[in-house]
Coordinates of C-alpha atoms in Angstrom, one line a residue:
M1 CA -21.5 -6.5 -40.1
K2 CA -22.9 -2.9 -40.0
V3 CA -24.3 -3.5 -36.5
F4 CA -20.9 -4.8 -35.3
K5 CA -19.2 -1.7 -36.8
K6 CA -21.7 0.7 -35.1
I7 CA -21.1 -1.1 -31.7
L8 CA -17.4 -0.8 -32.1
I9 CA -17.6 2.9 -33.0
G10 CA -19.9 3.5 -30.0
L11 CA -17.5 1.7 -27.7
L12 CA -14.6 3.8 -29.0
I13 CA -16.5 7.0 -28.5
I14 CA -17.3 6.0 -24.9
F15 CA -13.7 5.1 -24.3
I16 CA -12.5 8.5 -25.6
I17 CA -15.0 10.3 -23.4
L18 CA -14.0 8.4 -20.4
Q19 CA -10.4 9.7 -20.8
A20 CA -11.6 13.1 -19.7
F21 CA -12.5 11.9 -16.2
R22 CA -9.4 11.2 -14.2
P23 CA -9.0 10.4 -10.6
D24 CA -6.4 12.3 -8.5
K25 CA -3.1 10.6 -8.3
N26 CA -1.3 9.7 -5.1
L27 CA 1.7 12.0 -5.5
S28 CA 1.9 14.3 -2.5
G29 CA 5.0 12.7 -1.2
N30 CA 4.2 14.1 2.3
T31 CA 6.4 12.2 4.8
E32 CA 5.9 14.4 7.8
H33 CA 4.5 11.4 9.8
S34 CA 6.5 8.7 8.1
I35 CA 7.4 5.6 10.1
S36 CA 11.1 6.5 9.4
K37 CA 10.7 9.7 11.5
T38 CA 9.9 7.6 14.6
Y39 CA 11.8 4.3 14.0
P40 CA 15.0 3.7 12.1
V41 CA 14.6 2.0 8.8
P42 CA 17.6 -0.1 7.7
D43 CA 18.7 0.4 4.1
D44 CA 17.8 -3.2 3.1
V45 CA 14.3 -2.8 4.6
N46 CA 13.9 0.6 2.9
V47 CA 14.7 -1.0 -0.5
I48 CA 12.1 -3.7 0.2
L49 CA 9.4 -1.2 1.3
A50 CA 10.1 0.9 -1.8
K51 CA 9.7 -2.0 -4.3
A52 CA 6.9 -4.0 -2.6
C53 CA 4.9 -1.7 -0.4
Y54 CA 5.1 2.0 -1.0
D55 CA 3.1 2.1 -4.2
C56 CA -0.1 1.3 -2.2
H57 CA 0.9 2.1 1.3
S58 CA 2.6 5.5 1.2
N59 CA 1.8 9.0 0.0
K60 CA 3.7 8.6 -3.3
T61 CA 2.8 6.0 -5.9
R62 CA 5.0 5.1 -8.9
Y63 CA 2.4 4.9 -11.7
P64 CA 2.9 2.8 -14.8
W65 CA 2.0 4.2 -18.2
Y66 CA -1.3 2.4 -18.3
A67 CA -2.5 4.3 -15.2
N68 CA -3.4 7.1 -17.6
L69 CA -6.1 5.1 -19.3
Q70 CA -9.6 4.9 -18.0
P71 CA -11.1 2.7 -16.5
V72 CA -7.7 1.3 -15.4
A73 CA -6.9 4.6 -13.6
W74 CA -10.1 4.4 -11.5
W75 CA -9.3 0.8 -10.5
L76 CA -5.7 1.7 -9.6
S77 CA -6.9 4.7 -7.7
D78 CA -9.4 2.7 -5.7
H79 CA -6.7 0.0 -5.0
V80 CA -4.2 2.6 -3.8
N81 CA -6.7 4.4 -1.6
S82 CA -7.8 1.1 -0.1
G83 CA -4.1 0.3 0.6
K84 CA -3.5 3.6 2.2
H85 CA -6.6 3.3 4.3
D86 CA -5.4 -0.1 5.6
M87 CA -1.8 1.0 6.3
N88 CA 0.1 4.1 5.2
F89 CA 3.8 4.1 6.2
D90 CA 3.9 7.9 5.5
E91 CA 1.2 8.5 8.1
F92 CA 2.3 5.9 10.6
S93 CA 3.4 8.2 13.4
S94 CA 0.1 10.1 13.3
Y95 CA -1.7 6.9 14.3
R96 CA -2.4 6.3 18.0
I97 CA 0.1 4.0 19.6
R98 CA -2.4 1.2 19.9
K99 CA -3.1 1.4 16.2
Q100 CA 0.6 1.5 15.3
Y101 CA 1.1 -1.7 17.3
K102 CA -1.9 -3.4 15.7
K103 CA -0.9 -2.4 12.2
L104 CA 2.6 -3.9 12.7
E105 CA 0.9 -7.1 13.9
E106 CA -1.2 -7.1 10.7
C107 CA 1.9 -6.5 8.6
I108 CA 3.6 -9.5 10.3
D109 CA 0.6 -11.7 9.7
L110 CA 0.2 -10.7 6.1
V111 CA 3.8 -11.1 5.1
K112 CA 4.1 -14.5 6.9
E113 CA 1.0 -15.7 5.1
G114 CA 2.2 -14.5 1.8
E115 CA -0.8 -12.2 1.4
M116 CA 1.4 -9.1 0.9
P117 CA 2.3 -7.8 -1.5
L118 CA -0.9 -8.8 -3.3
S119 CA -0.5 -11.3 -6.1
S120 CA -2.4 -8.9 -8.4
Y121 CA 0.4 -6.4 -7.8
T122 CA 3.3 -8.9 -8.2
I123 CA 1.9 -10.2 -11.6
I124 CA 2.9 -6.9 -13.1
H125 CA 5.7 -5.9 -10.7
K126 CA 7.8 -9.0 -10.7
D127 CA 10.5 -7.3 -8.5
A128 CA 7.9 -6.9 -5.7
K129 CA 7.8 -10.6 -5.0
L130 CA 9.5 -11.1 -1.7
T131 CA 12.3 -13.6 -1.3
D132 CA 12.5 -15.5 2.0
T133 CA 15.5 -13.3 2.9
E134 CA 13.4 -10.2 2.3
K135 CA 10.5 -11.5 4.2
T136 CA 12.7 -12.3 7.2
A137 CA 14.2 -8.8 7.0
L138 CA 10.8 -7.2 7.0
L139 CA 9.4 -9.5 9.8
N140 CA 12.5 -8.8 12.0
W141 CA 12.1 -5.1 11.5
F142 CA 8.4 -5.1 12.3
E143 CA 9.2 -7.2 15.5
K144 CA 12.0 -4.9 16.5
I145 CA 9.6 -1.9 16.3
R146 CA 7.0 -3.8 18.4
D147 CA 9.7 -4.7 20.9
T148 CA 10.7 -1.0 21.1
M149 CA 7.1 -0.1 21.7
R150 CA 6.6 -2.7 24.4
A151 CA 9.7 -1.3 26.2
K152 CA 8.5 2.3 25.9
Y153 CA 4.8 2.0 26.6
P154 CA 2.6 0.3 29.2
P155 CA 1.0 -2.9 27.9
D156 CA -2.5 -1.6 28.2
S157 CA -1.7 1.2 25.8
L158 CA -0.7 -1.3 23.1
I159 CA -3.4 -3.9 23.1
S160 CA -7.2 -3.3 22.6
K161 CA -9.3 -4.5 25.5
R162 CA -11.8 -7.3 24.5
R163 CA -15.4 -6.4 25.1

């Protein structure tokens, strides 16, 4: 029993020490290059993006209380950074046109396949689960932007050439 108690105390000390090492939070809120600065975002779509996408794909994350505990904060930070790397709606207009077009295509595919939002996110954030109506609204909006891009830019500027 003494060994178990020592292990428990050791783990508690390690846990307490870990709390001193915190990752930076995604709270800049910088929207200078937001998709909404280039393309209109209908109110219903904006609500969907806010509840299901922006925590991982924007410059401002809403953090739950447990995001202040290590090692959970590191895991969340890595998850958010990965999401922002894949697609950041607040940096969208800074992407090259070809990348914007491709990212919208990826969004369409991921929403259609039910891969976004991630199931690991919707377990905790039940409101982030997309209804069929919400999926349709998002998909229509993504397609509308792609249609706008096709009308505005030459086709070879939108699609990567195969090598």
